[in-house]
CSV table of C-alpha atoms in Angstrom, one decimal:
chain,number,residue,atom,x,y,z
A,1,MET,CA,18.5,-48.4,-26.1
A,2,SER,CA,14.5,-49.1,-26.7
A,3,ASN,CA,13.0,-51.1,-23.3
A,4,ALA,CA,10.1,-50.5,-22.1
A,5,SER,CA,10.8,-51.0,-18.6
A,6,ALA,CA,14.0,-49.8,-16.8
A,7,THR,CA,16.7,-51.3,-18.1
A,8,THR,CA,21.2,-50.9,-16.6
A,9,ILE,CA,23.6,-49.5,-19.3
A,10,THR,CA,27.0,-51.1,-17.6
A,11,VAL,CA,30.1,-49.6,-18.9
A,12,ASN,CA,33.5,-52.0,-18.8
A,13,THR,CA,36.7,-51.8,-19.1
A,14,GLY,CA,38.5,-53.5,-21.8
A,15,LEU,CA,35.9,-53.2,-24.6
A,16,PHE,CA,37.6,-49.2,-25.1
A,17,ALA,CA,40.6,-47.3,-25.0
A,18,ALA,CA,41.3,-43.5,-24.7
A,19,GLY,CA,39.3,-41.2,-26.7
A,20,ASP,CA,36.6,-43.7,-27.7
A,21,ILE,CA,32.8,-42.5,-28.3
A,22,VAL,CA,29.9,-43.9,-27.4
A,23,THR,CA,26.8,-42.5,-28.6
A,24,ILE,CA,23.4,-43.7,-26.1
A,25,ILE,CA,20.0,-42.6,-26.9
A,26,ASN,CA,16.9,-44.4,-24.5
A,27,LEU,CA,14.0,-44.8,-27.1
A,28,GLY,CA,12.1,-46.4,-25.0
A,29,ALA,CA,9.7,-45.6,-22.8
A,30,GLY,CA,11.8,-47.3,-19.6
A,31,VAL,CA,14.8,-45.4,-17.8
A,32,CYS,CA,17.9,-46.6,-18.9
A,33,THR,CA,20.7,-45.6,-16.1
A,34,ILE,CA,24.1,-45.7,-17.0
A,35,THR,CA,26.5,-47.4,-14.8
A,36,ALA,CA,30.0,-47.8,-13.8
A,37,GLY,CA,30.5,-51.5,-14.0
A,38,THR,CA,34.9,-51.5,-14.0
A,39,ALA,CA,34.6,-48.5,-15.5
A,40,THR,CA,34.9,-45.6,-14.0
A,41,VAL,CA,32.0,-42.3,-15.4
A,42,THR,CA,31.8,-38.8,-14.5
A,43,THR,CA,28.9,-36.7,-15.5
A,44,SER,CA,27.3,-33.1,-15.0
A,45,GLY,CA,24.1,-34.3,-16.0
A,46,SER,CA,22.4,-37.2,-15.3
A,47,LEU,CA,23.2,-41.0,-15.7
A,48,ALA,CA,19.9,-41.9,-15.8
A,49,LEU,CA,18.0,-41.1,-18.8
A,50,ALA,CA,14.5,-40.8,-19.6
A,51,GLN,CA,12.9,-41.8,-22.9
A,52,ASN,CA,13.9,-39.4,-25.8
A,53,GLN,CA,17.2,-38.4,-23.7
A,54,GLY,CA,20.9,-39.3,-24.5
A,55,GLY,CA,24.1,-38.2,-24.6
A,56,VAL,CA,28.0,-39.5,-25.6
A,57,LEU,CA,30.2,-41.1,-23.5
A,58,ARG,CA,34.1,-40.1,-24.1
A,59,PHE,CA,36.5,-42.3,-22.7
A,60,THR,CA,39.7,-40.6,-21.5
A,61,SER,CA,41.0,-43.8,-20.5
A,62,ALA,CA,40.5,-48.2,-20.7
A,63,SER,CA,38.8,-47.8,-17.5
A,64,ALA,CA,37.5,-44.3,-17.2
A,65,ALA,CA,35.0,-41.9,-19.4
A,66,ILE,CA,33.0,-38.8,-19.2
A,67,PHE,CA,29.5,-38.9,-19.9
A,68,PHE,CA,27.7,-35.4,-21.4
A,69,GLN,CA,24.0,-35.5,-22.1
A,70,PHE,CA,22.5,-33.6,-24.6
A,71,ALA,CA,19.6,-31.1,-23.9
A,72,THR,CA,16.8,-32.6,-24.5
A,73,PRO,CA,16.3,-31.0,-21.7
A,74,ALA,CA,18.2,-33.5,-19.0
A,75,SER,CA,16.5,-34.9,-16.3
A,76,GLY,CA,15.8,-32.3,-13.7
A,77,ASP,CA,16.0,-29.4,-15.6
A,78,ILE,CA,13.4,-26.5,-15.0
A,79,GLU,CA,11.4,-26.7,-18.4
A,80,GLY,CA,9.6,-23.6,-17.7
A,81,VAL,CA,8.5,-21.3,-15.1
A,82,THR,CA,4.5,-20.6,-14.3
A,83,ALA,CA,3.7,-17.4,-12.0
A,84,GLY,CA,0.9,-18.6,-9.3
A,85,THR,CA,-1.3,-16.2,-7.3
A,86,GLY,CA,0.7,-13.0,-6.3
A,87,ILE,CA,3.4,-13.2,-9.2
A,88,SER,CA,3.3,-12.1,-12.7
A,89,GLY,CA,5.7,-13.3,-15.5
A,90,GLY,CA,7.6,-16.4,-16.3
A,91,GLY,CA,8.2,-18.5,-19.4
A,92,THR,CA,9.5,-21.7,-20.9
A,93,SER,CA,12.9,-20.5,-22.3
A,94,GLY,CA,15.5,-17.5,-22.0
A,95,THR,CA,15.9,-15.5,-18.6
A,96,VAL,CA,13.0,-15.6,-17.0
A,97,THR,CA,11.9,-13.0,-14.9
A,98,ILE,CA,9.3,-13.3,-12.3
A,99,THR,CA,7.5,-10.1,-10.1
A,100,ASN,CA,5.8,-10.2,-7.2
A,101,SER,CA,2.4,-8.7,-8.0
A,102,MET,CA,1.9,-8.1,-4.8
A,103,ALA,CA,4.1,-5.6,-4.5
A,104,THR,CA,3.8,-3.3,-7.4
A,105,GLU,CA,0.5,-2.8,-6.1
A,106,ILE,CA,1.6,-0.8,-3.7
A,107,THR,CA,1.6,3.1,-4.6
A,108,ALA,CA,1.9,5.4,-1.3
A,109,LYS,CA,3.1,5.0,2.6
A,110,GLY,CA,0.6,3.1,4.2
A,111,ASP,CA,-1.0,1.1,1.4
A,112,LEU,CA,-2.4,-2.5,2.6
A,113,ILE,CA,-2.8,-5.8,0.5
A,114,VAL,CA,-5.8,-7.2,1.6
A,115,GLY,CA,-7.6,-10.2,0.3
A,116,THR,CA,-10.6,-10.0,-1.8
A,117,GLY,CA,-11.7,-13.4,-3.0
A,118,ASN,CA,-10.2,-16.5,-3.7
A,119,ALA,CA,-6.5,-16.1,-4.7
A,120,THR,CA,-7.5,-12.2,-5.3
A,121,PHE,CA,-6.5,-9.1,-3.6
A,122,ASP,CA,-6.1,-5.7,-3.6
A,123,ASN,CA,-5.1,-2.1,-2.9
A,124,LEU,CA,-6.2,-0.5,0.4
A,125,PRO,CA,-4.6,3.4,0.3
A,126,VAL,CA,-3.7,4.2,4.0
A,127,GLY,CA,-6.4,5.5,6.4
A,128,THR,CA,-6.9,9.2,7.8
A,129,ASN,CA,-4.6,10.0,11.0
A,130,GLY,CA,-6.0,8.5,14.0
A,131,HIS,CA,-8.8,6.4,12.5
A,132,ILE,CA,-8.4,2.1,12.5
A,133,LEU,CA,-9.2,-0.5,10.2
A,134,VAL,CA,-12.5,-2.2,10.5
A,135,ALA,CA,-14.6,-4.7,9.2
A,136,ASP,CA,-17.3,-4.0,6.8
A,137,SER,CA,-18.8,-6.1,5.0
A,138,SER,CA,-21.0,-4.2,2.8
A,139,VAL,CA,-17.5,-1.9,1.6
A,140,SER,CA,-16.8,-3.8,-1.7
A,141,PRO,CA,-14.2,-5.6,-2.7
A,142,THR,CA,-12.4,-5.7,0.2
A,143,GLY,CA,-14.8,-5.6,3.6
A,144,LEU,CA,-12.7,-3.3,5.3
A,145,LYS,CA,-12.5,0.2,6.2
A,146,TRP,CA,-11.0,3.1,7.9
A,147,ALA,CA,-13.1,4.4,10.9
A,148,ALA,CA,-12.8,5.8,14.4
A,149,PRO,CA,-12.1,4.6,17.1
A,150,ALA,CA,-16.3,2.7,18.3
A,151,THR,CA,-15.9,4.3,21.5
A,152,GLY,CA,-14.5,7.0,23.9
A,153,SER,CA,-12.5,9.2,21.2
A,154,MET,CA,-12.3,12.8,19.7
A,155,THR,CA,-10.6,13.6,16.6
A,156,LEU,CA,-9.6,16.6,15.0
A,157,LEU,CA,-11.8,17.4,11.9
A,158,HIS,CA,-10.8,20.6,10.7
A,159,THR,CA,-9.1,23.5,11.5
A,160,LEU,CA,-10.7,27.4,10.6
A,161,THR,CA,-8.3,30.1,10.6
A,162,LEU,CA,-10.7,32.6,10.4
A,163,SER,CA,-10.2,35.9,7.9
A,164,THR,CA,-13.4,36.9,6.5
A,165,SER,CA,-16.5,37.7,7.2
A,166,SER,CA,-17.8,34.4,7.1
A,167,THR,CA,-16.3,31.4,6.7
A,168,THR,CA,-17.7,27.6,5.9
A,169,GLN,CA,-16.6,24.0,6.4
A,170,SER,CA,-18.2,22.1,4.5
A,171,SER,CA,-17.7,18.0,3.6
A,172,ILE,CA,-17.8,16.8,7.4
A,173,SER,CA,-17.0,13.3,8.0
A,174,GLN,CA,-20.3,11.5,8.9
A,175,ALA,CA,-18.1,8.8,10.9
A,176,TYR,CA,-18.9,10.1,14.1
A,177,LYS,CA,-21.5,10.3,17.0
A,178,ASN,CA,-21.3,13.9,17.5
A,179,LEU,CA,-19.8,16.9,16.7
A,180,TYR,CA,-18.2,19.3,18.9
A,181,ILE,CA,-17.2,22.8,17.3
A,182,VAL,CA,-14.7,24.9,19.8
A,183,GLY,CA,-14.4,29.0,18.8
A,184,LYS,CA,-11.2,30.4,20.2
A,185,ASN,CA,-10.1,33.6,21.1
A,186,ILE,CA,-12.5,35.7,18.2
A,187,GLY,CA,-12.6,39.0,17.6
A,188,VAL,CA,-13.4,41.5,14.7
A,189,THR,CA,-10.4,44.0,13.0
A,190,SER,CA,-12.1,46.8,14.2
A,191,GLY,CA,-15.6,48.2,15.9
A,192,GLY,CA,-17.8,46.0,16.9
A,193,ASP,CA,-20.3,43.0,16.0
A,194,ALA,CA,-21.7,39.4,17.3
A,195,LEU,CA,-21.1,36.1,15.9
A,196,ARG,CA,-23.2,33.6,14.7
A,197,VAL,CA,-23.2,29.9,14.3
A,198,ARG,CA,-24.9,28.5,11.2
A,199,PHE,CA,-25.2,24.7,11.2
A,200,ALA,CA,-26.3,22.4,7.5
A,201,GLY,CA,-26.2,25.3,5.8
A,202,ARG,CA,-29.7,27.2,7.6
A,203,THR,CA,-29.9,30.9,8.2
A,204,GLY,CA,-32.7,30.6,10.9
A,205,ASN,CA,-35.7,29.1,12.4
A,206,TYR,CA,-34.1,27.9,15.4
A,207,GLN,CA,-35.7,27.7,19.1
A,208,GLY,CA,-34.8,27.2,22.2
A,209,THR,CA,-33.5,28.9,25.4
A,210,ARG,CA,-30.4,30.9,26.3
A,211,ILE,CA,-29.1,31.9,29.5
A,212,GLU,CA,-27.4,35.2,29.7
A,213,GLN,CA,-25.9,36.3,32.5
A,214,ALA,CA,-28.9,36.4,35.1
A,215,ASN,CA,-31.6,36.2,33.0
A,216,ILE,CA,-33.3,33.9,30.9
A,217,THR,CA,-34.4,34.7,27.3
A,218,ALA,CA,-37.0,32.9,24.4
A,219,LEU,CA,-34.8,32.7,21.4
A,220,SER,CA,-36.0,34.6,18.3
A,221,ALA,CA,-36.2,32.7,15.3
A,222,SER,CA,-32.8,34.6,14.0
A,223,GLY,CA,-31.4,35.2,16.9
A,224,VAL,CA,-30.4,31.8,18.7
A,225,ASP,CA,-27.2,31.5,16.3
A,226,SER,CA,-26.2,35.0,17.8
A,227,VAL,CA,-23.5,33.0,20.0
A,228,ALA,CA,-20.6,35.2,20.8
A,229,ASN,CA,-22.0,39.0,21.5
A,230,ASP,CA,-19.9,41.7,21.8
A,231,LEU,CA,-17.0,40.8,19.8
A,232,SER,CA,-15.0,43.8,20.0
A,233,SER,CA,-11.1,44.5,18.4
A,234,THR,CA,-9.2,42.7,21.0
A,235,ASN,CA,-10.0,39.3,20.4
A,236,GLY,CA,-11.1,37.2,23.3
A,237,SER,CA,-14.2,36.1,22.3
A,238,ALA,CA,-15.0,32.3,22.5
A,239,PHE,CA,-18.1,29.6,22.3
A,240,HIS,CA,-18.2,26.0,22.1
A,241,PHE,CA,-21.1,23.8,21.1
A,242,THR,CA,-22.0,19.6,20.9
A,243,CYS,CA,-24.4,18.6,18.0
A,244,PHE,CA,-25.8,15.6,19.1
A,245,ASP,CA,-27.0,12.2,16.9
A,246,TYR,CA,-25.8,15.2,13.6
A,247,THR,CA,-25.7,12.1,10.7
A,248,GLU,CA,-29.2,11.2,11.6
A,249,THR,CA,-31.5,12.5,9.3
A,250,ASN,CA,-35.6,11.4,10.3
A,251,SER,CA,-35.2,13.6,14.1
A,252,GLU,CA,-34.9,17.4,15.0
A,253,LYS,CA,-31.2,18.2,16.1
A,254,MET,CA,-30.3,18.9,19.5
A,255,ILE,CA,-27.4,21.4,19.7
A,256,THR,CA,-25.8,22.6,22.9
A,257,GLY,CA,-23.3,25.0,23.8
A,258,GLN,CA,-21.8,28.3,25.7
A,259,SER,CA,-20.5,31.6,24.4
A,260,VAL,CA,-18.6,34.4,25.8
A,261,GLY,CA,-18.0,38.3,24.4
A,262,ASN,CA,-14.4,39.5,25.2
A,263,ASN,CA,-16.1,43.2,25.0
A,264,THR,CA,-18.3,43.2,28.2
A,265,GLY,CA,-18.0,39.8,29.4
A,266,ALA,CA,-21.4,38.4,28.6
A,267,THR,CA,-21.9,34.9,29.1
A,268,CYS,CA,-24.5,32.3,26.9
A,269,PHE,CA,-25.7,29.4,27.6
A,270,TYR,CA,-27.8,27.1,24.9
A,271,ASN,CA,-30.4,24.8,24.5
A,272,ILE,CA,-30.7,24.8,20.8
A,273,SER,CA,-33.2,22.8,18.6
A,274,PRO,CA,-33.7,23.8,14.9
A,275,PHE,CA,-36.8,24.5,13.0
A,276,ASN,CA,-36.8,21.2,10.3
A,277,LEU,CA,-33.4,20.0,10.5
A,278,GLN,CA,-34.0,16.4,9.9
A,279,THR,CA,-31.6,16.3,7.5
A,280,ASN,CA,-27.1,15.3,8.7
A,281,ILE,CA,-25.1,18.2,9.3
A,282,ALA,CA,-22.5,18.2,6.9
A,283,SER,CA,-21.7,22.1,6.9
A,284,VAL,CA,-20.7,24.7,9.9
A,285,THR,CA,-20.9,28.6,8.8
A,286,ILE,CA,-19.3,31.4,11.2
A,287,THR,CA,-20.5,34.8,10.3
A,288,THR,CA,-20.5,37.9,11.9
A,289,VAL,CA,-24.3,39.4,12.0
A,290,SER,CA,-23.6,42.5,10.2
A,291,GLY,CA,-22.2,40.4,7.3
A,292,THR,CA,-19.4,43.0,6.3
A,293,ALA,CA,-16.9,42.7,9.7
A,294,THR,CA,-13.8,40.5,9.0
A,295,MET,CA,-13.0,37.9,11.6
A,296,ASN,CA,-10.1,36.9,13.4
A,297,GLY,CA,-9.5,33.9,15.5
A,298,THR,CA,-9.6,29.8,15.1
A,299,VAL,CA,-12.3,27.5,14.8
A,300,GLU,CA,-12.0,23.5,15.4
A,301,ILE,CA,-14.2,21.2,14.7
A,302,TYR,CA,-14.5,17.3,16.5
A,303,GLY,CA,-15.2,14.7,15.9
A,304,VAL,CA,-16.6,12.7,18.9
A,305,ASN,CA,-17.6,8.8,19.9
């Protein structure tokens, strides 16, 4: 058949007998549709043949036939699989495999897949315990980041177990407004000593006031960081400090706190402002005044919003 417009091929009885085979090929642009007429036609393919499609009509009796369509491909067959956004693989022949590319981006527990633009995405690794996901347009490429809750939270950042004469915690997170530092059950292995807490690597140059029991004393340039006097081999000395606006880089830092020594029961209240500490506090050092006595106890560093 070769018609520019749609046409119908009607199968009639009386023309063919059982076993006869008729080949039908549509060469024209118009769709050729095989209809039963007075015969019965069955097929597993399609009876509507587009251009260059065809098949054979095999009569099983004078009034019944089966149409076997050529693979050209047949009308309605899938000619290819094209991978879209988030999918990879595909093909036009044989066994076709497709993969969910968004799923394969996930590499660890808690990972998230987030959009990075029009029809693009990326893996956002899970954040730190207690953090929440917030929008931040300056973060590339996701525009999202993990951060501490905006208000009313205190998050434990580091726990230090004292076992030497000096311990430093560096790389303190800068994602909070204030730092809160707590020393618990502190002592030395033998003899007596005093404890110092140093901020941002400073070894002196502090000023402020200290109230020790009933006396008010002006702090010396290096004495202010002796915060838990009268350490002994009996643990129990303690301290706490709050460092306000610790990430700010232009103003002097204001640090307040309190310490108590277990040896004589001396209690000190502090109001401290370090000289020339116009930088962020990213490290804290806990050390003995002697520099040799081995400390015991625990120090916890919290981020506060």
